[in-house]
Short mmCIF file of C-alpha atoms and ligand atoms in Angstrom, two decimals:
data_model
loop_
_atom_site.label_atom_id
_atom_site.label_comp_id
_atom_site.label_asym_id
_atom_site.label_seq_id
_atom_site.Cartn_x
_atom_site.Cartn_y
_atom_site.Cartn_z
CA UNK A 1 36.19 66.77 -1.73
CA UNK A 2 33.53 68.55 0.27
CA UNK A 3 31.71 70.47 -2.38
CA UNK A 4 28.17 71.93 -0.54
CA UNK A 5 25.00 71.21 -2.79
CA UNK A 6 23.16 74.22 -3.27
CA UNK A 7 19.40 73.86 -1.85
CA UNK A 8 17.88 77.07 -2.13
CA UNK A 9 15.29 78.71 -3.94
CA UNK A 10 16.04 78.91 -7.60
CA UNK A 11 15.69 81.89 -9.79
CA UNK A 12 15.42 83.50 -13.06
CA UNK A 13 18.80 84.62 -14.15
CA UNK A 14 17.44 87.02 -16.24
CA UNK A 15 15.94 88.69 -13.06
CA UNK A 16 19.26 88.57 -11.55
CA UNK A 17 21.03 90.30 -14.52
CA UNK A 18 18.20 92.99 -14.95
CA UNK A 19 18.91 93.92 -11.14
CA UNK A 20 22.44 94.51 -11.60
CA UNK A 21 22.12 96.24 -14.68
CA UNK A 22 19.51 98.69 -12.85
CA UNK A 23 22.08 99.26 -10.12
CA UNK A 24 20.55 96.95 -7.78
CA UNK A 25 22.03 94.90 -4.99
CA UNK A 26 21.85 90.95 -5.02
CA UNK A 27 20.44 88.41 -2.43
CA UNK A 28 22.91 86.15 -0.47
CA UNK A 29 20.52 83.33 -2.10
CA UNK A 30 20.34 85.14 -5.65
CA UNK A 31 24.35 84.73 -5.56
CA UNK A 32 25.05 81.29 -3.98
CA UNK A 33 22.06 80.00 -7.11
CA UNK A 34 23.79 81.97 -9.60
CA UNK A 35 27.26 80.51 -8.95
CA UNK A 36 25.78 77.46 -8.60
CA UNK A 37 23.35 77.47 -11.39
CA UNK A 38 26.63 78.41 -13.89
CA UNK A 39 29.15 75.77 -12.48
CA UNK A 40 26.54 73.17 -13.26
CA UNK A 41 25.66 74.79 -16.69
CA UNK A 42 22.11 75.90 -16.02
CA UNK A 43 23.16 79.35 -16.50
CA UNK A 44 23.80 79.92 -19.89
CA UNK A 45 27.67 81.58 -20.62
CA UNK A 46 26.39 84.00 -22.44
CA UNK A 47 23.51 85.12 -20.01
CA UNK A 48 27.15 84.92 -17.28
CA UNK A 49 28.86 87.66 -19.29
CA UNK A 50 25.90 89.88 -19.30
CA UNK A 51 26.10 89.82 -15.92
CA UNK A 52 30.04 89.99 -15.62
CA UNK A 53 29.71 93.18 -17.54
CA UNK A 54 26.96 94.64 -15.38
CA UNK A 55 29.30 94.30 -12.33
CA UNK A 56 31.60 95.40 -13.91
CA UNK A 57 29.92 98.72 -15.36
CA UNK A 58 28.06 98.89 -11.84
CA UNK A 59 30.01 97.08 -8.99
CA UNK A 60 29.33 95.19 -5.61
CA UNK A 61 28.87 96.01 -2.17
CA UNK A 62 30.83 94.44 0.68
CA UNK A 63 28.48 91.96 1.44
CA UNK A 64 27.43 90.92 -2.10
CA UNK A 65 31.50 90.10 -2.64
CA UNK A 66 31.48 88.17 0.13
CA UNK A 67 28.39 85.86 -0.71
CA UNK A 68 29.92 85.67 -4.23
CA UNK A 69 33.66 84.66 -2.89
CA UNK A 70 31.69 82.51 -0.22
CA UNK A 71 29.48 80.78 -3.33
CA UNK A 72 32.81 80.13 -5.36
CA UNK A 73 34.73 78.67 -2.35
CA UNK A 74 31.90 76.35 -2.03
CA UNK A 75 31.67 75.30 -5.23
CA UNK A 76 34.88 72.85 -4.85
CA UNK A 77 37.38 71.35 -2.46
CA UNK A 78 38.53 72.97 0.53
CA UNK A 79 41.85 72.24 1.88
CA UNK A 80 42.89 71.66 5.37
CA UNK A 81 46.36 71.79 6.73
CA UNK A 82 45.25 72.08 10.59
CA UNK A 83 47.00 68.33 10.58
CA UNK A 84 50.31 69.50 9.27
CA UNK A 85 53.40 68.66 11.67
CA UNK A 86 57.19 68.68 11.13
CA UNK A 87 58.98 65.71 10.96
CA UNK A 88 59.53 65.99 14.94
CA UNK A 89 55.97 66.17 15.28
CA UNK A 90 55.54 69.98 16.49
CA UNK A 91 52.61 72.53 14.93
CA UNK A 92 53.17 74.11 11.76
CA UNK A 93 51.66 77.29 10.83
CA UNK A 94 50.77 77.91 7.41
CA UNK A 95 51.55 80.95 4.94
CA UNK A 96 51.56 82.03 1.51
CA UNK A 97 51.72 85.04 -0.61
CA UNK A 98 49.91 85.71 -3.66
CA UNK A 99 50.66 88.32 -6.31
CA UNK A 100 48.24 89.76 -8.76
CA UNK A 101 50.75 89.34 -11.39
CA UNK A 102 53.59 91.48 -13.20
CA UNK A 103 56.64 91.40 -15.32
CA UNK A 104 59.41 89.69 -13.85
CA UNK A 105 57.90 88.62 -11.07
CA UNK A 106 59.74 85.81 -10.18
CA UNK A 107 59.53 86.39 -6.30
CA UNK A 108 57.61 82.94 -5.24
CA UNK A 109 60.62 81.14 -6.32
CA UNK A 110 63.35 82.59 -3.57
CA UNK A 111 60.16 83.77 -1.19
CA UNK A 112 58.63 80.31 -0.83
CA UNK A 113 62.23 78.45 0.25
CA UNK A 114 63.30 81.15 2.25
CA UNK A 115 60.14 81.47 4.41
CA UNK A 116 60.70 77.36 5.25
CA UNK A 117 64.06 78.30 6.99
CA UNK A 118 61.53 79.60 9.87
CA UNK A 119 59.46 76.79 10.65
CA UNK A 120 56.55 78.10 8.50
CA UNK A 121 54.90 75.80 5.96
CA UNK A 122 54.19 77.59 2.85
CA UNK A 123 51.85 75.60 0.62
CA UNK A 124 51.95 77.80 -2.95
CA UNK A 125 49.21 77.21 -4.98
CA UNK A 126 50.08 78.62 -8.64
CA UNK A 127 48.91 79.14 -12.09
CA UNK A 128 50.41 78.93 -15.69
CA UNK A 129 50.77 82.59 -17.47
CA UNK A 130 48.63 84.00 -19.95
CA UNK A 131 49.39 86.98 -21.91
CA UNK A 132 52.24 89.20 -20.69
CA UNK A 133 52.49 88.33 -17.12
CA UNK A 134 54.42 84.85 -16.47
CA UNK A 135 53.56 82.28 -14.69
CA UNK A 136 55.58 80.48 -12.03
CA UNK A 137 54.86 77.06 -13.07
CA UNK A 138 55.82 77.91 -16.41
CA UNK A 139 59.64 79.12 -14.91
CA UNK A 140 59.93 76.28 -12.61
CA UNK A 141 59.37 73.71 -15.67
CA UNK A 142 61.98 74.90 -17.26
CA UNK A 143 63.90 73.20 -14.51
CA UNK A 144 64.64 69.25 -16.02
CA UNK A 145 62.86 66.59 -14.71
CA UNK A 146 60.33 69.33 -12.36
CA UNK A 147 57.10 68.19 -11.95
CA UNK A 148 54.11 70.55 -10.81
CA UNK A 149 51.06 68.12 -10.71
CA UNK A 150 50.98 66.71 -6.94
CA UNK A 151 48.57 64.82 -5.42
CA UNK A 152 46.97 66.08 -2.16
CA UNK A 153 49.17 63.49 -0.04
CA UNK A 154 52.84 64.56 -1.68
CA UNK A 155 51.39 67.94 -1.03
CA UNK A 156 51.30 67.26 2.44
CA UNK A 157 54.21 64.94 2.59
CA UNK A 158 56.20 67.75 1.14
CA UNK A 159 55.01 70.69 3.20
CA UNK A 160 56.14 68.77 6.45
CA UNK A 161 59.58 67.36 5.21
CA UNK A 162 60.65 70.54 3.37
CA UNK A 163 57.98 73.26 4.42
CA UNK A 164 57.60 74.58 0.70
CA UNK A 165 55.89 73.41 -1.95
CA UNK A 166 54.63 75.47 -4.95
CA UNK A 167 52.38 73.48 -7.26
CA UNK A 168 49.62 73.35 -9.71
CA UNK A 169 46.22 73.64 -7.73
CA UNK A 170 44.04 70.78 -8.39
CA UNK A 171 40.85 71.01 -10.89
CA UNK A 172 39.12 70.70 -7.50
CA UNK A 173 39.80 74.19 -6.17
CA UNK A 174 36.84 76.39 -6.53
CA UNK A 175 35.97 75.01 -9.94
CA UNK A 176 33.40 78.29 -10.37
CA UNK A 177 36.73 80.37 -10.08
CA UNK A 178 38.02 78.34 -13.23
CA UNK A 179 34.71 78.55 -15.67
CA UNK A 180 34.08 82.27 -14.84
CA UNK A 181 37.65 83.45 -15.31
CA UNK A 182 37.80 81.37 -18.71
CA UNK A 183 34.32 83.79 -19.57
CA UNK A 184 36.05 87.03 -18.38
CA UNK A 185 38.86 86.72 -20.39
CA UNK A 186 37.04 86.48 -23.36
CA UNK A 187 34.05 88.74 -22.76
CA UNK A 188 36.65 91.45 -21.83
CA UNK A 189 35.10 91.83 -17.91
CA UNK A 190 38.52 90.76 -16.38
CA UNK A 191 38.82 94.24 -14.67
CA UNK A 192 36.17 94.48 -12.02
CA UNK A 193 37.50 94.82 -8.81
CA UNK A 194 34.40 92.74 -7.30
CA UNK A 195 35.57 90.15 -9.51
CA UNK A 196 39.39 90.18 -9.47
CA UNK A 197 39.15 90.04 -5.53
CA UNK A 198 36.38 87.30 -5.09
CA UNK A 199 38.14 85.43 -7.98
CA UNK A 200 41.80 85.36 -5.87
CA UNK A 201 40.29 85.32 -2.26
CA UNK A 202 37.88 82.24 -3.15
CA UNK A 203 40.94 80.18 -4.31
CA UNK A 204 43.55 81.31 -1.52
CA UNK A 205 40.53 80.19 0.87
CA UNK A 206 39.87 77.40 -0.52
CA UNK A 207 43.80 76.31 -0.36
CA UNK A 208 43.32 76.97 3.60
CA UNK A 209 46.22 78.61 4.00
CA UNK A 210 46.09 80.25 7.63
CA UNK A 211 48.26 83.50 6.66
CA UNK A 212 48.36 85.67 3.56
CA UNK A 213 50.19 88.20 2.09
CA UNK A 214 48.82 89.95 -1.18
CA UNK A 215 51.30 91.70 -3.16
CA UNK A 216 49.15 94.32 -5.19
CA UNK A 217 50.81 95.55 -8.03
CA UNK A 218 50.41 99.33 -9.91
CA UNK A 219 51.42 100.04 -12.63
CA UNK A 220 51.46 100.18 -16.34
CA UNK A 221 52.30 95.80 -16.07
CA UNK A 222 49.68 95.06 -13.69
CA UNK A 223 46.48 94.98 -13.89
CA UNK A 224 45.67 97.64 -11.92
CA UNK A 225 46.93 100.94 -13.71
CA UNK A 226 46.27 103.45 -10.77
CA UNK A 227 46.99 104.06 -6.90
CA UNK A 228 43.52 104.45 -6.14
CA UNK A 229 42.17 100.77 -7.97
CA UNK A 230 45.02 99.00 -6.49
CA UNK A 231 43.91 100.40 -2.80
CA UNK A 232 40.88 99.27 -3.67
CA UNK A 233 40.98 95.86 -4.74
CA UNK A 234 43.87 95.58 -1.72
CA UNK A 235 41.63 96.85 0.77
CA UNK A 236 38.73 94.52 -0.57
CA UNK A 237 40.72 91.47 -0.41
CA UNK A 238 42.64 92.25 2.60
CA UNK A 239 38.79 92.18 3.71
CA UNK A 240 37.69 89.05 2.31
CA UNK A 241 40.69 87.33 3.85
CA UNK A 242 40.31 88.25 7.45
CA UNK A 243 36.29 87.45 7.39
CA UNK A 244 36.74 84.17 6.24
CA UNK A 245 40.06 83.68 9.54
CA UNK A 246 43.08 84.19 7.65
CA UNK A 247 45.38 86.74 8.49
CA UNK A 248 45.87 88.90 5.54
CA UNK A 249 47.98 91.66 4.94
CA UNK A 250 48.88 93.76 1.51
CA UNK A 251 51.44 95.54 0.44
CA UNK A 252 51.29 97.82 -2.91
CA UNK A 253 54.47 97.50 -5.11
CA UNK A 254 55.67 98.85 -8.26
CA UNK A 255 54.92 97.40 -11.45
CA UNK A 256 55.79 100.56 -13.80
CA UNK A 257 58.83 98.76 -14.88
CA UNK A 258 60.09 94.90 -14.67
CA UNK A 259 61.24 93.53 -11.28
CA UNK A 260 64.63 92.78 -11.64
CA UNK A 261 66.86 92.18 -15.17
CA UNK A 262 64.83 89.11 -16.08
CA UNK A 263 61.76 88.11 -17.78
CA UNK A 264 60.95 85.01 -19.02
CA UNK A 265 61.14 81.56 -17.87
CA UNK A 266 64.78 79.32 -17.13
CA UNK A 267 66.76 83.65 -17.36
CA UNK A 268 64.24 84.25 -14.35
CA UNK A 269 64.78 80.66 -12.63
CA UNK A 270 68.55 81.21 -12.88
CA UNK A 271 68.28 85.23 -11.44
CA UNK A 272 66.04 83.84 -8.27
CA UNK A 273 69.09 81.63 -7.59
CA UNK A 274 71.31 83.96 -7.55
CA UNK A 275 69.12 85.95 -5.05
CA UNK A 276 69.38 82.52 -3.21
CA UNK A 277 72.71 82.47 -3.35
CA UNK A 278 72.99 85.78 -1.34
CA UNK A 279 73.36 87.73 -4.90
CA UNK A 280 70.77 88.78 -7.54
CA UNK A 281 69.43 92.87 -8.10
CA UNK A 282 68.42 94.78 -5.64
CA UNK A 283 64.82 95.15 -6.24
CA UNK A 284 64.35 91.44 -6.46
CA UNK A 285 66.36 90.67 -2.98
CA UNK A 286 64.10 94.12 -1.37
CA UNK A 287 60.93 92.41 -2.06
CA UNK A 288 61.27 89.01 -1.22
CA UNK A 289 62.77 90.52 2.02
CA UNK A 290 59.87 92.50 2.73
CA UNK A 291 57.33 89.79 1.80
CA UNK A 292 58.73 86.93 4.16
CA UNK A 293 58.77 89.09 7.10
CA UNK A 294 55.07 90.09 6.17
CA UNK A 295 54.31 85.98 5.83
CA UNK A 296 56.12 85.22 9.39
CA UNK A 297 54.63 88.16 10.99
CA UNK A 298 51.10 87.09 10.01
CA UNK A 299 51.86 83.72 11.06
CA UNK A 300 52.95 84.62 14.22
CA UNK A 301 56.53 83.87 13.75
CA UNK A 302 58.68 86.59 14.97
CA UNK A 303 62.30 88.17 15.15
CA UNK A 304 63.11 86.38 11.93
CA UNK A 305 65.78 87.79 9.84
CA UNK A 306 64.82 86.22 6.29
CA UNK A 307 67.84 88.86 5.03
CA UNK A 308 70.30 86.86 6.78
CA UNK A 309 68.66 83.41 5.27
CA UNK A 310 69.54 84.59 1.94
CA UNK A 311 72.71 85.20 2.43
CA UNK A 312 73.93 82.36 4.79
CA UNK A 313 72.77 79.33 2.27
CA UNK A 314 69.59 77.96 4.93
CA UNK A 315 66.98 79.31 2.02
CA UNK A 316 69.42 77.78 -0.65
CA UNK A 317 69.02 74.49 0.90
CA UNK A 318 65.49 74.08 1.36
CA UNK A 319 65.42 75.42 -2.21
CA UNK A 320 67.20 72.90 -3.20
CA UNK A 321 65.37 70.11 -1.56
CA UNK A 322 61.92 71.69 -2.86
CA UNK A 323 63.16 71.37 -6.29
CA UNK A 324 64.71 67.65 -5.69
CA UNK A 325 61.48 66.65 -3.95
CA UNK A 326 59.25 67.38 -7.27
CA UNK A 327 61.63 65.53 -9.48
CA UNK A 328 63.96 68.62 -10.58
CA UNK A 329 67.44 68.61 -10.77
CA UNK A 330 68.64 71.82 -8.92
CA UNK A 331 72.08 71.17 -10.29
CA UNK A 332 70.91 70.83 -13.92
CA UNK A 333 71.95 73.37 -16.50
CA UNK A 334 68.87 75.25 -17.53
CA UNK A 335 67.52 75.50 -21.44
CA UNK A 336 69.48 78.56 -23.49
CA UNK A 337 67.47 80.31 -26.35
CA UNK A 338 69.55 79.49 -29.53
CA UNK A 339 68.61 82.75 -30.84
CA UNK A 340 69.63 86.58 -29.30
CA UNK A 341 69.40 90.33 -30.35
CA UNK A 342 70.30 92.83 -28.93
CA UNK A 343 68.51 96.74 -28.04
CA UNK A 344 70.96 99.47 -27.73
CA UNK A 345 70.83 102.53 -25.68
CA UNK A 346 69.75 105.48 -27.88
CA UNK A 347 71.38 108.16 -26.21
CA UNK A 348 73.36 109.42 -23.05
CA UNK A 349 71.59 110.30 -19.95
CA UNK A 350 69.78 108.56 -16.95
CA UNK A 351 67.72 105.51 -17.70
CA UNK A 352 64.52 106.76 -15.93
CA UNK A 353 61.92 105.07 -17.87
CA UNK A 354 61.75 101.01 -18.78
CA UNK A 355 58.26 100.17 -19.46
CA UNK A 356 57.01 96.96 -17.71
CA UNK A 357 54.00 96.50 -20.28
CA UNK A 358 56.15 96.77 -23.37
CA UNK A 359 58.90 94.50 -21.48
CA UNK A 360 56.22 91.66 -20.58
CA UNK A 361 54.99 92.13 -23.92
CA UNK A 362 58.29 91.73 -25.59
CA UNK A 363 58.82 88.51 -23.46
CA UNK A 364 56.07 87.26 -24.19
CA UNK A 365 55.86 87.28 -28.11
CA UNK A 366 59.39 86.05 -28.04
CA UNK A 367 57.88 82.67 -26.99
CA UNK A 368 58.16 83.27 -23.22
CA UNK A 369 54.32 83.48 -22.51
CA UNK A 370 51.48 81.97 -24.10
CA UNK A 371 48.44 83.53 -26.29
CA UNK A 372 46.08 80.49 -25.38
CA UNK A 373 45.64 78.29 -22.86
CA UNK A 374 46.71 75.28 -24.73
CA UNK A 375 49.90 76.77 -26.36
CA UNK A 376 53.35 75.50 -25.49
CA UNK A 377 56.42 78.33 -23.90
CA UNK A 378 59.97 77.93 -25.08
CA UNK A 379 61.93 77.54 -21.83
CA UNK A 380 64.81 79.87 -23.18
CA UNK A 381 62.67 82.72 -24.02
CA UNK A 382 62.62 86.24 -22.83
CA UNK A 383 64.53 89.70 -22.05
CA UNK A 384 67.36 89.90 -20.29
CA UNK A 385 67.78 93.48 -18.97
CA UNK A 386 71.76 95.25 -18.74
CA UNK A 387 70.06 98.11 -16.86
CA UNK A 388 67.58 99.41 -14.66
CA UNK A 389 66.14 103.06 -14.16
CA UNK A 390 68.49 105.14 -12.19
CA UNK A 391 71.56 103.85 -14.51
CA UNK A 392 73.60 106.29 -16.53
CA UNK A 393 73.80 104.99 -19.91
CA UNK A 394 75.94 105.94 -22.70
CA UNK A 395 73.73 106.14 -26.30
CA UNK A 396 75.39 102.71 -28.17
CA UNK A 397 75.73 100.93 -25.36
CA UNK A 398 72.92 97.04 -24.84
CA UNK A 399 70.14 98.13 -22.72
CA UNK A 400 68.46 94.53 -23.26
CA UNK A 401 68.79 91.19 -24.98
CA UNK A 402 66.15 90.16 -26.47
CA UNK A 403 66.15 85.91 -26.65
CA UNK A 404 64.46 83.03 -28.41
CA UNK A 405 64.65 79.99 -30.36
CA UNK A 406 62.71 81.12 -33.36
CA UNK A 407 64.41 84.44 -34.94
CA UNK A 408 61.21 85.58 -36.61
CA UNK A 409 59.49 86.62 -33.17
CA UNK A 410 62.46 89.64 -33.25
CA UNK A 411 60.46 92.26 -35.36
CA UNK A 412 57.38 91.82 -33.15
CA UNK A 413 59.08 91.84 -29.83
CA UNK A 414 61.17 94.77 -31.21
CA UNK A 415 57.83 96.82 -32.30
CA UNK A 416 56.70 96.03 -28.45
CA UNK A 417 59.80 98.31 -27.05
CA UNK A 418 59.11 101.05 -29.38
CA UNK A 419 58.82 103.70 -26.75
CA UNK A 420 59.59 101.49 -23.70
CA UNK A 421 62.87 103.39 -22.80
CA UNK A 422 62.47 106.80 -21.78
CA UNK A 423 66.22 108.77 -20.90
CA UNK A 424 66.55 111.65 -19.14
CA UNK A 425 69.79 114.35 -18.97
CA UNK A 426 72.44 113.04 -16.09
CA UNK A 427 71.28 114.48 -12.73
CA UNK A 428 68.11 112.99 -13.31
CA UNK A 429 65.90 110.51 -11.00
CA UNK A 430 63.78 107.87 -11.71
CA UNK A 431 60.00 108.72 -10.02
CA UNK A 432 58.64 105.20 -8.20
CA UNK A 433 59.23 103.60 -5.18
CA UNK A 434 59.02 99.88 -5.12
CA UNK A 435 57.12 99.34 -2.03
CA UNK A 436 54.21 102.08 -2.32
CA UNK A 437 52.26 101.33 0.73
CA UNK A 438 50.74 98.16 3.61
CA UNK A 439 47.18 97.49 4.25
CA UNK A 440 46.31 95.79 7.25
N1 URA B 501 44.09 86.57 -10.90
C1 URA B 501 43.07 85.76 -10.57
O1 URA B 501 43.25 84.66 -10.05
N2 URA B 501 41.83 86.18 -10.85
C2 URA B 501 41.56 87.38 -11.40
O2 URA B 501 40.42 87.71 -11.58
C3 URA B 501 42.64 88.21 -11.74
C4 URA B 501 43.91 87.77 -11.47
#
């Protein structure tokens, strides 16, 4: 732990929020006291949201998100992986990828393996879900006997046997990050793109990852509704990344509807291995594709062919030995919901419309995602998707199956997919793209 004590001047934090609310720009010193100031608790939370909603209302420049990411990396642990060697005692670079969250998004499960097989270390750092995104430590505990709390020495232990590890990052990781996103969720100032990026960029920093890949998504299950935001908050980030040394990329990807025919927790475990095994949907396979050869490129590993990983078992087996290594059982059967239901087509045509929102939201209300931090996810829970858009359907025929263990979470989850499926006479195309565009 290397956490920098702020000696500065001090200020009034009413000063500072008057200035932003008047449109004015903020000191390097104003910022590193005011992050300071609220991780110790001088700054009152409520004087924090005023300010959260003034940058919010009235944004950042480049330089002010910079000091602000630069004040919340310092306000923990920084990590350090320059050390890290393979078993045979060679260099390994490091890599990671970090999405701003979607439905379905199970990609860190088959991407993190998968990028191993090249000599890369990929040291995931990942959160629990709240509201209708999922979280990946949520789907890899439905895995028996998993375990995501490591200390920093199996961390490292790990990334040099296997090369992958993706665990819960420690309470030491930009601690300002934690105490200001808590505030922003409540004080509805989650949406700033000053924020978002310095909130993401300050812990991928922090982790010390050397590469980085930022999957942005757009769409109605991200965050980010439009083209123009997402470029935005990409292009800040991408930024961020490359002033602080680590070579960051972004790609903007879909998120209109769900990535693959999965969302929940063990249904979206059990679809990434059968993307390991050389299987799974398409989209799901395209992306994680596309994302390793990002993560090796930026590391400077080159003429990989993660495709031919996939389907020749090498990502398998370091999957397999990532899960073993944190206690799982990768041979385990995973938890069933004991309840399902299931949503019919409502007429013939092309299936050009499944809303990612109203998915995620279904998902989550069938016990698959939480409503508080401290609430508990049933492992079986979710929507298991028969179709995707650009599939003719015939009206009668299951579009989805809706599971969980407790039946009375049907009506809600039904009322969520009210509207979700939009179908279109035969002939018909579906209008997005999955990967929309790279910023370098
Ligand atoms: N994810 C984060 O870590 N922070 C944000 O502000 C939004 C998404």
């Amino acid at each position: 732990m290397n956490r920098a004590a702020y000696t500065g001047p001090a200020f009034d934090a009413v000063d500072i929020i008057r200035t932003k609310r008047d449109k004015g720009t903020l000191s390097p010193e104003q910022i590193t006291w005011t992050i300071d100031a609220y991780t110790r608790g001088t700054i009152a939370d409520e004087q924090m949201a005023a300010l959260n909603m003034a940058i919010l209302l009235n944004g950042m420049d480049r330089a002010e998100i910079s000091q602000w990411t630069a004040a919340m990396i310092a306000s923990g642990e920084r990590m350090d992986f320059s050390g890290l060697r393979t078993p045979a005692g060679a260099a390994m670079a490091t890599t990671d990828k970090h999405s701003t969250g979607g439905v379905g998004d199970k990609i860190t499960l088959p991407l993190a393996p998968l990028v191993a097989v090249f000599g890369a270390a990929v040291p995931q750092l990942s959160g629990r879900g709240l509201g209708h995104t999922g979280g990946t430590l949520d789907k890899l505990e439905a895995i028996p006997g998993w375990r995501a709390s490591l200390s920093n020495e199996e961390m490292m232990r790990q990334l040099s046997e296997v090369g992958a590890v993706i665990c819960a990052a420690g309470a030491g990781l930009a601690p300002a990050d934690k105490k200001l996103y808590a505030l922003r969720d409540v004080t509805g100032t989650v949406e700033a793109i000053p924020l978002i990026a310095s909130s993401i960029m300050s812990k991928k920093i922090a982790e010390g990852t050397g590469a980085l890949v930022l999957d942005v998504k757009v769409g109605s299950g991200a965050f980010m509704k439009n083209i123009d935001m997402a470029r935005e908050l990409a292009q800040t980030m991408v930024a961020l990344g490359k002033d602080a040394g680590v070579n960051t990329v972004a790609l903007l990807t879909d998120m209109s509807t769900p990535l693959g025919l999965t969302a929940g927790n063990a249904i979206e475990v059990e679809e990434s291995v059968e993307v390991l095994a050389g299987g799974g949907p398409e989209d799901v396979v395209e992306l994680t594709v596309k994302l390793a050869e990002e993560m090796l490129e930026a590391a400077g590993i080159h003429g990989a062919d993660p495709a031919a990983a996939l389907k020749d078992g090498r990502a398998m087996d370091v999957w397999r030995r990532m899960i073993s290594a944190q206690g799982g059982d990768p041979d385990a059967a995973l938890p069933v919901a004991k309840e399902s239901e299931t949503f019919y087509a409502p007429a013939d045509g092309v299936l050009v419309g499944l809303d990612a929102m109203a998915v995620g939201v279904a998902a989550w209300r069938l016990g698959a995602g939480r409503a508080r931090k401290e609430d508990i996810v049933q492992a079986g829970a979710g929507v298991r998707m028969h179709a995707k858009p650009g599939a003719v359907v015939r009206a009668g025929e299951p579009l989805m199956t809706l599971l969980t263990d407790t039946p009375e979470k049907f009506e809600r989850a039904r009322e969520a997919l009210e509207g979700a499926v939009t179908i279109a006479p035969e002939g018909s195309r579906p209008a997005n793209q999955l990967i929309i565009d790279r910023i370098a």
